């Protein structure tokens, strides 16, 4: 499982990348492999719903075993399937880039990170930077 210290490092580096990129204020959520909240930070000025969106990106990635970007691709191809999953999970699946699986160096699943606050592609880029800074692997 991802540790609190790893999560804090990941969040700080994600936020740092967001600032360096000039992104809107970010919310970053880290879930362990069982989908439990490990850590969350909402930057000053980040929107009201951002924690739920970031958590939904991470939770969807964990539940389906693919990035939330891939879930967005699946939604475009099979919208009824994703709608059914979202209904089953009480809307806690966000099929947009920014939710990334987190693995250790051996490839073991540790959890997932979800980022929300700017364009989804930029959220995802910040997440990748945070994962790398924590010495972990995306995917």
PDB file of C-alpha atoms in Angstrom:
ATOM      1  CA  UNK A   1       0.000   0.000   0.000  1.00  0.00           C
ATOM      2  CA  UNK A   2       1.057   3.572  -0.567  1.00  0.00           C
ATOM      3  CA  UNK A   3       2.248   5.232   2.630  1.00  0.00           C
ATOM      4  CA  UNK A   4       1.233   8.568   4.055  1.00  0.00           C
ATOM      5  CA  UNK A   5       4.788   9.881   3.547  1.00  0.00           C
ATOM      6  CA  UNK A   6       4.794   8.774  -0.099  1.00  0.00           C
ATOM      7  CA  UNK A   7       1.380  10.368  -0.550  1.00  0.00           C
ATOM      8  CA  UNK A   8       2.520  13.660   0.954  1.00  0.00           C
ATOM      9  CA  UNK A   9       5.565  13.719  -1.327  1.00  0.00           C
ATOM     10  CA  UNK A  10       3.400  12.894  -4.339  1.00  0.00           C
ATOM     11  CA  UNK A  11       0.898  15.644  -3.472  1.00  0.00           C
ATOM     12  CA  UNK A  12       3.572  18.282  -2.859  1.00  0.00           C
ATOM     13  CA  UNK A  13       5.307  17.498  -6.152  1.00  0.00           C
ATOM     14  CA  UNK A  14       2.002  17.465  -8.040  1.00  0.00           C
ATOM     15  CA  UNK A  15       1.166  20.888  -6.638  1.00  0.00           C
ATOM     16  CA  UNK A  16       4.679  22.152  -7.427  1.00  0.00           C
ATOM     17  CA  UNK A  17       4.304  21.022 -11.046  1.00  0.00           C
ATOM     18  CA  UNK A  18       0.921  22.696 -11.209  1.00  0.00           C
ATOM     19  CA  UNK A  19       2.407  25.987 -10.014  1.00  0.00           C
ATOM     20  CA  UNK A  20       5.325  25.678 -12.466  1.00  0.00           C
ATOM     21  CA  UNK A  21       2.825  25.080 -15.294  1.00  0.00           C
ATOM     22  CA  UNK A  22       0.661  28.011 -14.219  1.00  0.00           C
ATOM     23  CA  UNK A  23      -2.370  25.795 -13.621  1.00  0.00           C
ATOM     24  CA  UNK A  24      -5.523  26.758 -11.804  1.00  0.00           C
ATOM     25  CA  UNK A  25      -5.551  25.721  -8.129  1.00  0.00           C
ATOM     26  CA  UNK A  26      -5.464  21.925  -7.845  1.00  0.00           C
ATOM     27  CA  UNK A  27      -7.011  19.335  -5.600  1.00  0.00           C
ATOM     28  CA  UNK A  28      -5.011  16.118  -5.245  1.00  0.00           C
ATOM     29  CA  UNK A  29      -6.398  12.902  -3.753  1.00  0.00           C
ATOM     30  CA  UNK A  30      -4.378   9.750  -3.027  1.00  0.00           C
ATOM     31  CA  UNK A  31      -6.180   6.444  -2.464  1.00  0.00           C
ATOM     32  CA  UNK A  32      -4.607   3.168  -1.381  1.00  0.00           C
ATOM     33  CA  UNK A  33      -5.103   0.007  -3.446  1.00  0.00           C
ATOM     34  CA  UNK A  34      -8.324  -0.733  -1.569  1.00  0.00           C
ATOM     35  CA  UNK A  35      -9.778   2.651  -2.490  1.00  0.00           C
ATOM     36  CA  UNK A  36      -9.367   4.194   0.960  1.00  0.00           C
ATOM     37  CA  UNK A  37      -8.349   7.828   1.310  1.00  0.00           C
ATOM     38  CA  UNK A  38      -4.719   8.229   2.348  1.00  0.00           C
ATOM     39  CA  UNK A  39      -4.298  11.971   1.788  1.00  0.00           C
ATOM     40  CA  UNK A  40      -5.977  14.925   0.102  1.00  0.00           C
ATOM     41  CA  UNK A  41      -5.058  18.560  -0.372  1.00  0.00           C
ATOM     42  CA  UNK A  42      -7.195  21.278  -1.887  1.00  0.00           C
ATOM     43  CA  UNK A  43      -5.256  24.391  -2.835  1.00  0.00           C
ATOM     44  CA  UNK A  44      -6.636  27.783  -1.919  1.00  0.00           C
ATOM     45  CA  UNK A  45      -9.154  28.770  -4.561  1.00  0.00           C
ATOM     46  CA  UNK A  46      -9.771  25.225  -5.814  1.00  0.00           C
ATOM     47  CA  UNK A  47     -13.449  24.768  -6.589  1.00  0.00           C
ATOM     48  CA  UNK A  48     -16.047  23.308  -4.247  1.00  0.00           C
ATOM     49  CA  UNK A  49     -16.528  20.035  -6.165  1.00  0.00           C
ATOM     50  CA  UNK A  50     -12.879  19.354  -6.914  1.00  0.00           C
ATOM     51  CA  UNK A  51     -12.269  16.863  -4.078  1.00  0.00           C
ATOM     52  CA  UNK A  52     -15.118  14.681  -5.360  1.00  0.00           C
ATOM     53  CA  UNK A  53     -13.878  14.931  -8.949  1.00  0.00           C
ATOM     54  CA  UNK A  54     -10.280  14.082  -8.019  1.00  0.00           C
ATOM     55  CA  UNK A  55     -11.454  11.174  -5.854  1.00  0.00           C
ATOM     56  CA  UNK A  56     -13.711   9.934  -8.673  1.00  0.00           C
ATOM     57  CA  UNK A  57     -10.819   9.966 -11.129  1.00  0.00           C
ATOM     58  CA  UNK A  58      -8.631   7.953  -8.750  1.00  0.00           C
ATOM     59  CA  UNK A  59     -11.424   5.572  -7.685  1.00  0.00           C
ATOM     60  CA  UNK A  60     -12.441   4.851 -11.276  1.00  0.00           C
ATOM     61  CA  UNK A  61      -8.860   4.059 -12.197  1.00  0.00           C
ATOM     62  CA  UNK A  62      -8.574   1.659  -9.266  1.00  0.00           C
ATOM     63  CA  UNK A  63     -11.927   0.001  -9.870  1.00  0.00           C
ATOM     64  CA  UNK A  64     -11.264  -0.674 -13.546  1.00  0.00           C
ATOM     65  CA  UNK A  65      -7.477  -1.115 -13.434  1.00  0.00           C
ATOM     66  CA  UNK A  66      -6.798   1.566 -16.042  1.00  0.00           C
ATOM     67  CA  UNK A  67      -6.196   5.307 -16.000  1.00  0.00           C
ATOM     68  CA  UNK A  68      -9.171   7.630 -15.931  1.00  0.00           C
ATOM     69  CA  UNK A  69      -7.954   8.813 -19.372  1.00  0.00           C
ATOM     70  CA  UNK A  70      -8.595   5.276 -20.658  1.00  0.00           C
ATOM     71  CA  UNK A  71     -12.003   5.342 -18.972  1.00  0.00           C
ATOM     72  CA  UNK A  72     -12.743   8.484 -20.980  1.00  0.00           C
ATOM     73  CA  UNK A  73     -11.823   6.617 -24.159  1.00  0.00           C
ATOM     74  CA  UNK A  74     -14.099   3.751 -23.122  1.00  0.00           C
ATOM     75  CA  UNK A  75     -16.894   6.247 -22.396  1.00  0.00           C
ATOM     76  CA  UNK A  76     -16.612   7.610 -25.934  1.00  0.00           C
ATOM     77  CA  UNK A  77     -16.834   4.082 -27.363  1.00  0.00           C
ATOM     78  CA  UNK A  78     -19.354   2.605 -24.914  1.00  0.00           C
ATOM     79  CA  UNK A  79     -21.196   5.407 -23.095  1.00  0.00           C
ATOM     80  CA  UNK A  80     -23.907   3.110 -21.731  1.00  0.00           C
ATOM     81  CA  UNK A  81     -21.311   0.893 -20.070  1.00  0.00           C
ATOM     82  CA  UNK A  82     -19.636   3.814 -18.297  1.00  0.00           C
ATOM     83  CA  UNK A  83     -23.037   5.275 -17.352  1.00  0.00           C
ATOM     84  CA  UNK A  84     -23.981   1.918 -15.814  1.00  0.00           C
ATOM     85  CA  UNK A  85     -20.710   1.759 -13.871  1.00  0.00           C
ATOM     86  CA  UNK A  86     -21.181   5.309 -12.652  1.00  0.00           C
ATOM     87  CA  UNK A  87     -24.717   4.515 -11.503  1.00  0.00           C
ATOM     88  CA  UNK A  88     -23.544   1.326  -9.789  1.00  0.00           C
ATOM     89  CA  UNK A  89     -20.872   3.284  -7.930  1.00  0.00           C
ATOM     90  CA  UNK A  90     -23.211   6.183  -7.033  1.00  0.00           C
ATOM     91  CA  UNK A  91     -21.529   8.542  -9.493  1.00  0.00           C
ATOM     92  CA  UNK A  92     -18.049   8.012  -8.072  1.00  0.00           C
ATOM     93  CA  UNK A  93     -16.415   7.365 -11.432  1.00  0.00           C
ATOM     94  CA  UNK A  94     -15.037  10.311 -13.391  1.00  0.00           C
ATOM     95  CA  UNK A  95     -13.947   9.233 -16.910  1.00  0.00           C
ATOM     96  CA  UNK A  96     -11.535  12.088 -17.638  1.00  0.00           C
ATOM     97  CA  UNK A  97      -7.728  12.301 -17.548  1.00  0.00           C
ATOM     98  CA  UNK A  98      -6.182  13.002 -14.157  1.00  0.00           C
ATOM     99  CA  UNK A  99      -6.638   9.653 -12.393  1.00  0.00           C
ATOM    100  CA  UNK A 100      -3.485   7.542 -12.514  1.00  0.00           C
ATOM    101  CA  UNK A 101      -2.624   4.183 -10.982  1.00  0.00           C
ATOM    102  CA  UNK A 102       0.452   4.211  -8.740  1.00  0.00           C
ATOM    103  CA  UNK A 103       2.851   1.254  -8.633  1.00  0.00           C
ATOM    104  CA  UNK A 104       6.130   0.453  -6.930  1.00  0.00           C
ATOM    105  CA  UNK A 105       9.341  -0.322  -8.839  1.00  0.00           C
ATOM    106  CA  UNK A 106       8.349  -4.002  -9.096  1.00  0.00           C
ATOM    107  CA  UNK A 107       4.992  -3.095 -10.620  1.00  0.00           C
ATOM    108  CA  UNK A 108       2.847  -3.863  -7.578  1.00  0.00           C
ATOM    109  CA  UNK A 109      -0.266  -1.710  -7.325  1.00  0.00           C
ATOM    110  CA  UNK A 110      -0.040   0.696  -4.395  1.00  0.00           C
ATOM    111  CA  UNK A 111      -3.041   2.922  -5.097  1.00  0.00           C
ATOM    112  CA  UNK A 112      -4.055   5.803  -7.316  1.00  0.00           C
ATOM    113  CA  UNK A 113      -3.867   9.568  -7.481  1.00  0.00           C
ATOM    114  CA  UNK A 114      -6.580  11.851  -8.793  1.00  0.00           C
ATOM    115  CA  UNK A 115      -6.006  15.478  -9.740  1.00  0.00           C
ATOM    116  CA  UNK A 116      -8.620  18.091 -10.584  1.00  0.00           C
ATOM    117  CA  UNK A 117      -8.518  21.825 -11.094  1.00  0.00           C
ATOM    118  CA  UNK A 118      -7.425  22.591 -14.638  1.00  0.00           C
ATOM    119  CA  UNK A 119      -7.841  20.939 -18.015  1.00  0.00           C
ATOM    120  CA  UNK A 120      -7.805  17.171 -17.552  1.00  0.00           C
ATOM    121  CA  UNK A 121      -4.677  16.696 -19.680  1.00  0.00           C
ATOM    122  CA  UNK A 122      -2.827  19.180 -17.475  1.00  0.00           C
ATOM    123  CA  UNK A 123      -4.161  17.549 -14.300  1.00  0.00           C
ATOM    124  CA  UNK A 124      -2.731  14.260 -15.557  1.00  0.00           C
ATOM    125  CA  UNK A 125       0.649  15.806 -16.388  1.00  0.00           C
ATOM    126  CA  UNK A 126       0.905  17.164 -12.848  1.00  0.00           C
ATOM    127  CA  UNK A 127      -0.036  13.723 -11.467  1.00  0.00           C
ATOM    128  CA  UNK A 128       2.739  12.044 -13.465  1.00  0.00           C
ATOM    129  CA  UNK A 129       5.263  14.520 -12.063  1.00  0.00           C
ATOM    130  CA  UNK A 130       4.078  13.845  -8.505  1.00  0.00           C
ATOM    131  CA  UNK A 131       4.287  10.084  -8.932  1.00  0.00           C
ATOM    132  CA  UNK A 132       7.833  10.305 -10.316  1.00  0.00           C
ATOM    133  CA  UNK A 133       8.962  12.667  -7.533  1.00  0.00           C
ATOM    134  CA  UNK A 134       7.745  10.143  -4.952  1.00  0.00           C
ATOM    135  CA  UNK A 135       9.985   7.501  -6.558  1.00  0.00           C
ATOM    136  CA  UNK A 136       6.989   5.549  -7.803  1.00  0.00           C
ATOM    137  CA  UNK A 137       5.697   4.413 -11.205  1.00  0.00           C
ATOM    138  CA  UNK A 138       2.584   5.507 -13.099  1.00  0.00           C
ATOM    139  CA  UNK A 139       0.442   2.859 -14.626  1.00  0.00           C
TER     140      UNK A 139
END
